mmCIF file of C-alpha atoms in Angstrom:
data_model
loop_
_atom_site.group_PDB
_atom_site.id
_atom_site.type_symbol
_atom_site.label_atom_id
_atom_site.label_comp_id
_atom_site.label_asym_id
_atom_site.label_seq_id
_atom_site.Cartn_x
_atom_site.Cartn_y
_atom_site.Cartn_z
ATOM 1 C CA MET A 1 19.873 94.909 -11.883
ATOM 2 C CA PHE A 2 16.547 96.517 -11.009
ATOM 3 C CA GLN A 3 14.615 95.817 -14.196
ATOM 4 C CA ASN A 4 10.829 96.178 -13.889
ATOM 5 C CA SER A 5 11.175 97.665 -10.386
ATOM 6 C CA ASN A 6 9.306 100.709 -9.170
ATOM 7 C CA ASN A 7 8.868 102.708 -5.970
ATOM 8 C CA VAL A 8 12.347 101.655 -4.800
ATOM 9 C CA LEU A 9 14.247 103.820 -2.312
ATOM 10 C CA ILE A 10 17.948 103.111 -1.822
ATOM 11 C CA ASN A 11 20.137 104.839 0.744
ATOM 12 C CA GLY A 12 23.878 104.302 0.431
ATOM 13 C CA GLY A 13 25.696 101.176 -0.734
ATOM 14 C CA THR A 14 27.576 100.285 -3.876
ATOM 15 C CA PHE A 15 26.006 98.200 -6.605
ATOM 16 C CA ILE A 16 27.910 96.732 -9.527
ATOM 17 C CA GLU A 17 26.215 95.130 -12.488
ATOM 18 C CA HIS A 18 28.302 92.522 -14.311
ATOM 19 C CA HIS A 19 25.696 90.548 -16.221
ATOM 20 C CA GLU A 20 25.350 92.758 -19.297
ATOM 21 C CA ASN A 21 29.117 93.010 -19.760
ATOM 22 C CA HIS A 22 29.518 89.244 -19.389
ATOM 23 C CA ARG A 23 26.775 88.591 -21.923
ATOM 24 C CA ALA A 24 28.368 91.032 -24.356
ATOM 25 C CA GLN A 25 31.763 89.324 -24.019
ATOM 26 C CA SER A 26 30.180 85.907 -24.477
ATOM 27 C CA SER A 27 28.272 87.059 -27.559
ATOM 28 C CA GLU A 28 31.388 88.610 -29.101
ATOM 29 C CA ALA A 29 33.477 85.497 -28.452
ATOM 30 C CA ILE A 30 30.973 83.216 -30.157
ATOM 31 C CA LYS A 31 30.609 85.661 -33.041
ATOM 32 C CA LEU A 32 34.370 85.468 -33.597
ATOM 33 C CA LEU A 33 34.328 81.675 -33.321
ATOM 34 C CA LEU A 34 31.509 81.387 -35.852
ATOM 35 C CA GLU A 35 33.261 83.690 -38.294
ATOM 36 C CA ALA A 36 36.383 81.527 -38.073
ATOM 37 C CA SER A 37 34.442 78.280 -38.527
ATOM 38 C CA SER A 38 33.102 76.530 -41.604
ATOM 39 C CA LEU A 39 29.463 75.723 -40.985
ATOM 40 C CA ASP A 40 29.380 74.111 -44.433
ATOM 41 C CA ALA A 41 31.480 71.282 -42.976
ATOM 42 C CA PHE A 42 28.687 70.151 -40.620
ATOM 43 C CA HIS A 43 26.897 66.924 -41.459
ATOM 44 C CA ASN A 44 23.608 68.864 -41.428
ATOM 45 C CA SER A 45 24.774 72.042 -43.144
ATOM 46 C CA GLY A 46 22.187 73.731 -45.315
ATOM 47 C CA ASP A 47 24.856 74.363 -47.948
ATOM 48 C CA ARG A 48 25.463 70.618 -48.267
ATOM 49 C CA PHE A 49 21.912 70.222 -49.561
ATOM 50 C CA ASP A 50 20.940 66.598 -50.111
ATOM 51 C CA PRO A 51 24.372 65.200 -49.168
ATOM 52 C CA PRO A 52 25.202 61.629 -50.213
ATOM 53 C CA LYS A 53 23.932 59.044 -47.744
ATOM 54 C CA CYS A 54 23.066 55.386 -47.729
ATOM 55 C CA HIS A 55 19.699 54.424 -49.135
ATOM 56 C CA PRO A 56 17.525 52.299 -46.852
ATOM 57 C CA ASN A 57 18.776 48.720 -46.500
ATOM 58 C CA THR A 58 22.097 49.438 -48.234
ATOM 59 C CA ARG A 59 25.595 49.147 -46.777
ATOM 60 C CA THR A 60 23.967 47.720 -43.656
ATOM 61 C CA ALA A 61 26.925 45.447 -42.848
ATOM 62 C CA VAL A 62 29.408 48.331 -42.899
ATOM 63 C CA LEU A 63 27.132 50.589 -40.868
ATOM 64 C CA GLN A 64 26.501 47.869 -38.308
ATOM 65 C CA LYS A 65 30.215 47.266 -37.946
ATOM 66 C CA LEU A 66 30.803 50.980 -37.377
ATOM 67 C CA ILE A 67 28.016 51.117 -34.804
ATOM 68 C CA ASN A 68 29.423 48.041 -33.047
ATOM 69 C CA TRP A 69 32.832 49.730 -32.930
ATOM 70 C CA PHE A 70 31.346 52.930 -31.572
ATOM 71 C CA ILE A 71 29.355 51.262 -28.797
ATOM 72 C CA GLY A 72 32.290 49.038 -27.875
ATOM 73 C CA GLU A 73 31.197 45.644 -29.094
ATOM 74 C CA PHE A 74 34.015 45.518 -31.642
ATOM 75 C CA GLY A 75 37.495 47.010 -31.370
ATOM 76 C CA TRP A 76 36.536 48.718 -28.124
ATOM 77 C CA ASP A 77 40.153 49.735 -27.440
ATOM 78 C CA ASN A 78 40.558 51.440 -30.840
ATOM 79 C CA LEU A 79 39.790 55.110 -30.382
ATOM 80 C CA VAL A 80 40.352 55.879 -34.072
ATOM 81 C CA LEU A 81 38.864 53.952 -36.974
ATOM 82 C CA TRP A 82 39.882 54.543 -40.582
ATOM 83 C CA LEU A 83 37.211 54.016 -43.232
ATOM 84 C CA TYR A 84 38.955 53.893 -46.594
ATOM 85 C CA GLY A 85 38.160 53.130 -50.203
ATOM 86 C CA PRO A 86 38.622 54.520 -53.712
ATOM 87 C CA ALA A 87 36.708 57.491 -55.094
ATOM 88 C CA GLY A 88 33.026 56.708 -55.502
ATOM 89 C CA ALA A 89 33.058 53.795 -53.057
ATOM 90 C CA GLY A 90 30.509 55.494 -50.821
ATOM 91 C CA LYS A 91 32.682 56.608 -47.908
ATOM 92 C CA SER A 92 30.950 59.985 -47.574
ATOM 93 C CA ALA A 93 27.534 58.365 -47.781
ATOM 94 C CA ILE A 94 28.461 56.006 -44.963
ATOM 95 C CA ALA A 95 29.960 58.817 -42.864
ATOM 96 C CA GLN A 96 26.890 60.987 -43.478
ATOM 97 C CA THR A 97 24.469 58.228 -42.520
ATOM 98 C CA LEU A 98 26.413 57.358 -39.369
ATOM 99 C CA ALA A 99 26.532 61.050 -38.435
ATOM 100 C CA GLU A 100 22.765 61.348 -38.789
ATOM 101 C CA LEU A 101 22.134 58.161 -36.791
ATOM 102 C CA CYS A 102 24.432 59.248 -33.969
ATOM 103 C CA ALA A 103 23.195 62.842 -33.967
ATOM 104 C CA ALA A 104 19.639 61.558 -33.514
ATOM 105 C CA LYS A 105 20.809 59.748 -30.367
ATOM 106 C CA ASN A 106 22.856 62.733 -29.151
ATOM 107 C CA CYS A 107 26.094 60.767 -29.592
ATOM 108 C CA LEU A 108 27.730 62.978 -32.246
ATOM 109 C CA LEU A 109 30.044 65.594 -30.776
ATOM 110 C CA ALA A 110 31.358 67.045 -34.025
ATOM 111 C CA SER A 111 31.857 66.414 -37.720
ATOM 112 C CA PHE A 112 33.944 67.934 -40.477
ATOM 113 C CA PHE A 113 33.332 67.026 -44.125
ATOM 114 C CA PHE A 114 36.276 68.166 -46.244
ATOM 115 C CA SER A 115 35.660 69.162 -49.867
ATOM 116 C CA ARG A 116 38.353 69.796 -52.452
ATOM 117 C CA SER A 117 36.192 72.368 -54.276
ATOM 118 C CA ASP A 118 35.333 74.486 -51.223
ATOM 119 C CA PRO A 119 38.086 76.955 -50.170
ATOM 120 C CA ARG A 120 36.872 76.830 -46.556
ATOM 121 C CA ARG A 121 36.784 73.030 -46.479
ATOM 122 C CA ASN A 122 39.861 72.024 -48.461
ATOM 123 C CA ASN A 123 42.462 73.048 -45.865
ATOM 124 C CA GLU A 124 43.065 73.055 -42.117
ATOM 125 C CA LYS A 125 42.316 76.754 -41.509
ATOM 126 C CA THR A 126 38.771 76.250 -40.175
ATOM 127 C CA PHE A 127 39.115 72.681 -38.926
ATOM 128 C CA VAL A 128 39.800 73.323 -35.236
ATOM 129 C CA THR A 129 37.404 76.245 -34.917
ATOM 130 C CA THR A 130 34.609 74.199 -36.484
ATOM 131 C CA LEU A 131 35.193 71.379 -33.994
ATOM 132 C CA ALA A 132 35.431 73.884 -31.144
ATOM 133 C CA TYR A 133 32.110 75.485 -32.066
ATOM 134 C CA GLN A 134 30.395 72.102 -32.092
ATOM 135 C CA LEU A 135 31.946 71.307 -28.701
ATOM 136 C CA TRP A 136 30.574 74.635 -27.427
ATOM 137 C CA LEU A 137 27.193 73.772 -28.930
ATOM 138 C CA HIS A 138 26.817 70.184 -27.722
ATOM 139 C CA ILE A 139 28.442 70.283 -24.266
ATOM 140 C CA PRO A 140 27.170 73.436 -22.512
ATOM 141 C CA GLU A 141 29.714 73.119 -19.695
ATOM 142 C CA SER A 142 32.433 73.898 -22.252
ATOM 143 C CA ARG A 143 30.997 77.293 -23.142
ATOM 144 C CA PRO A 144 32.596 79.491 -20.451
ATOM 145 C CA ILE A 145 35.932 77.728 -21.016
ATOM 146 C CA ILE A 146 35.966 78.312 -24.781
ATOM 147 C CA GLU A 147 34.646 81.854 -24.450
ATOM 148 C CA ALA A 148 37.372 82.688 -21.912
ATOM 149 C CA VAL A 149 40.046 81.379 -24.294
ATOM 150 C CA ILE A 150 38.788 83.652 -27.067
ATOM 151 C CA ASN A 151 38.322 86.686 -24.827
ATOM 152 C CA ASN A 152 41.826 86.268 -23.418
ATOM 153 C CA ASN A 153 43.356 86.034 -26.892
ATOM 154 C CA PRO A 154 41.111 87.078 -29.803
ATOM 155 C CA ALA A 155 44.079 86.464 -32.136
ATOM 156 C CA ILE A 156 43.907 82.717 -31.447
ATOM 157 C CA PHE A 157 42.338 82.221 -34.878
ATOM 158 C CA GLN A 158 45.495 83.478 -36.586
ATOM 159 C CA LEU A 159 47.811 81.119 -34.715
ATOM 160 C CA ASN A 160 49.102 77.790 -35.993
ATOM 161 C CA PHE A 161 47.147 74.539 -36.094
ATOM 162 C CA ASP A 162 48.779 72.949 -33.062
ATOM 163 C CA THR A 163 48.157 75.994 -30.866
ATOM 164 C CA GLN A 164 44.534 76.244 -31.941
ATOM 165 C CA PHE A 165 43.918 72.534 -31.363
ATOM 166 C CA HIS A 166 45.424 72.530 -27.881
ATOM 167 C CA THR A 167 43.829 75.832 -26.829
ATOM 168 C CA LEU A 168 40.365 75.741 -28.376
ATOM 169 C CA PHE A 169 39.602 72.016 -28.391
ATOM 170 C CA LEU A 170 41.916 69.780 -26.379
ATOM 171 C CA GLY A 171 42.296 72.202 -23.465
ATOM 172 C CA PRO A 172 38.550 72.613 -22.844
ATOM 173 C CA LEU A 173 38.056 68.832 -23.066
ATOM 174 C CA LEU A 174 40.786 68.227 -20.502
ATOM 175 C CA GLN A 175 39.298 70.851 -18.185
ATOM 176 C CA LEU A 176 35.916 69.167 -18.435
ATOM 177 C CA SER A 177 37.535 65.792 -17.813
ATOM 178 C CA SER A 178 39.210 67.092 -14.648
ATOM 179 C CA THR A 179 35.773 67.992 -13.257
ATOM 180 C CA GLY A 180 34.535 64.417 -13.732
ATOM 181 C CA LYS A 181 32.251 65.349 -16.608
ATOM 182 C CA PHE A 182 33.119 62.205 -18.581
ATOM 183 C CA THR A 183 33.058 59.772 -15.647
ATOM 184 C CA SER A 184 29.860 60.879 -13.929
ATOM 185 C CA GLY A 185 27.724 58.298 -15.705
ATOM 186 C CA THR A 186 25.727 60.989 -17.515
ATOM 187 C CA PRO A 187 25.718 60.337 -21.288
ATOM 188 C CA PHE A 188 27.572 62.833 -23.457
ATOM 189 C CA PRO A 189 28.295 63.046 -27.213
ATOM 190 C CA ASN A 190 31.650 61.417 -27.872
ATOM 191 C CA LEU A 191 31.942 60.645 -31.595
ATOM 192 C CA ILE A 192 33.882 62.882 -33.989
ATOM 193 C CA ILE A 193 33.602 62.197 -37.715
ATOM 194 C CA ILE A 194 36.150 63.516 -40.211
ATOM 195 C CA ASP A 195 35.270 62.749 -43.817
ATOM 196 C CA GLY A 196 37.353 63.212 -46.952
ATOM 197 C CA LEU A 197 40.677 63.886 -45.249
ATOM 198 C CA ASP A 198 42.391 63.262 -48.605
ATOM 199 C CA GLU A 199 40.537 66.334 -49.933
ATOM 200 C CA CYS A 200 42.458 68.540 -47.530
ATOM 201 C CA ASN A 201 45.238 70.185 -49.555
ATOM 202 C CA GLY A 202 48.726 68.941 -48.785
ATOM 203 C CA ALA A 203 49.903 65.581 -47.467
ATOM 204 C CA ASP A 204 51.901 67.427 -44.789
ATOM 205 C CA VAL A 205 48.714 69.070 -43.523
ATOM 206 C CA GLN A 206 46.859 65.754 -43.533
ATOM 207 C CA ASN A 207 49.702 64.241 -41.514
ATOM 208 C CA THR A 208 49.611 67.148 -39.068
ATOM 209 C CA ILE A 209 45.901 66.605 -38.429
ATOM 210 C CA LEU A 210 46.373 62.862 -37.913
ATOM 211 C CA ASN A 211 49.443 63.229 -35.709
ATOM 212 C CA THR A 212 47.834 65.915 -33.559
ATOM 213 C CA ILE A 213 44.772 63.773 -32.922
ATOM 214 C CA SER A 214 46.893 60.663 -32.341
ATOM 215 C CA ASN A 215 49.221 62.395 -29.870
ATOM 216 C CA ALA A 216 46.289 63.842 -27.922
ATOM 217 C CA LEU A 217 44.646 60.441 -27.562
ATOM 218 C CA GLN A 218 47.907 58.700 -26.660
ATOM 219 C CA HIS A 219 48.866 61.206 -23.986
ATOM 220 C CA HIS A 220 45.368 61.607 -22.528
ATOM 221 C CA ARG A 221 43.804 58.224 -23.223
ATOM 222 C CA LEU A 222 42.008 57.895 -19.884
ATOM 223 C CA ALA A 223 40.912 61.531 -19.797
ATOM 224 C CA LEU A 224 39.433 61.579 -23.301
ATOM 225 C CA PRO A 225 36.830 58.842 -23.875
ATOM 226 C CA PHE A 226 36.183 59.949 -27.446
ATOM 227 C CA ARG A 227 36.192 58.098 -30.748
ATOM 228 C CA PHE A 228 37.270 59.413 -34.139
ATOM 229 C CA LEU A 229 36.018 58.046 -37.428
ATOM 230 C CA ILE A 230 38.242 59.210 -40.274
ATOM 231 C CA ALA A 231 37.259 58.513 -43.881
ATOM 232 C CA SER A 232 39.547 58.972 -46.862
ATOM 233 C CA ARG A 233 40.953 57.393 -49.985
ATOM 234 C CA PRO A 234 43.699 54.826 -49.290
ATOM 235 C CA GLU A 235 46.582 57.282 -49.672
ATOM 236 C CA TYR A 236 49.958 56.846 -48.017
#
């Protein structure tokens, strides 16, 4: 409270310093969130060194169509777009390139690149926390909300997928929406890219992820002006 002060005389009064305790709680909450996340799933993760992406002047038609969808010139009322194709068709390269293009324009809110060979990216365990960390990172107004959730219940990371999604990700977004954050006219990142959903173990888990996202968008369509690009093989 009185850092760098000298020759100060105080008579009476009660002084309470909250800042250090608040900073410590904030730091601990983010430490827990990071530990529960998979940073390897980011589009720009250092562990995904030289990820597949489109070479210059390739797949331009597909990329342009995705960009047109994202900016609302095509399928503006479709909040979710499914990019599908067989193995080796270049889905991840397209998703990676779009992620880089949108990140450069501060339009990418979050990304998660599943990988069948990575135990932290081949299931749903770190999916919500990884999205939540990127929300915390890219929309600063969400930080006290997410930190409060973790401080109030540090065991949130051991709870089921639905609870984590609604508490760590959907809840903070709805709180921000209620403040007018997404209708103020100020640009904000609003694209979420999920690549390789078929590489997440278990069709039931894949369905849970899709249904949870779908239900959130259906029930809060006006409050959540976000778009999801989901890439996978054409599985049932």
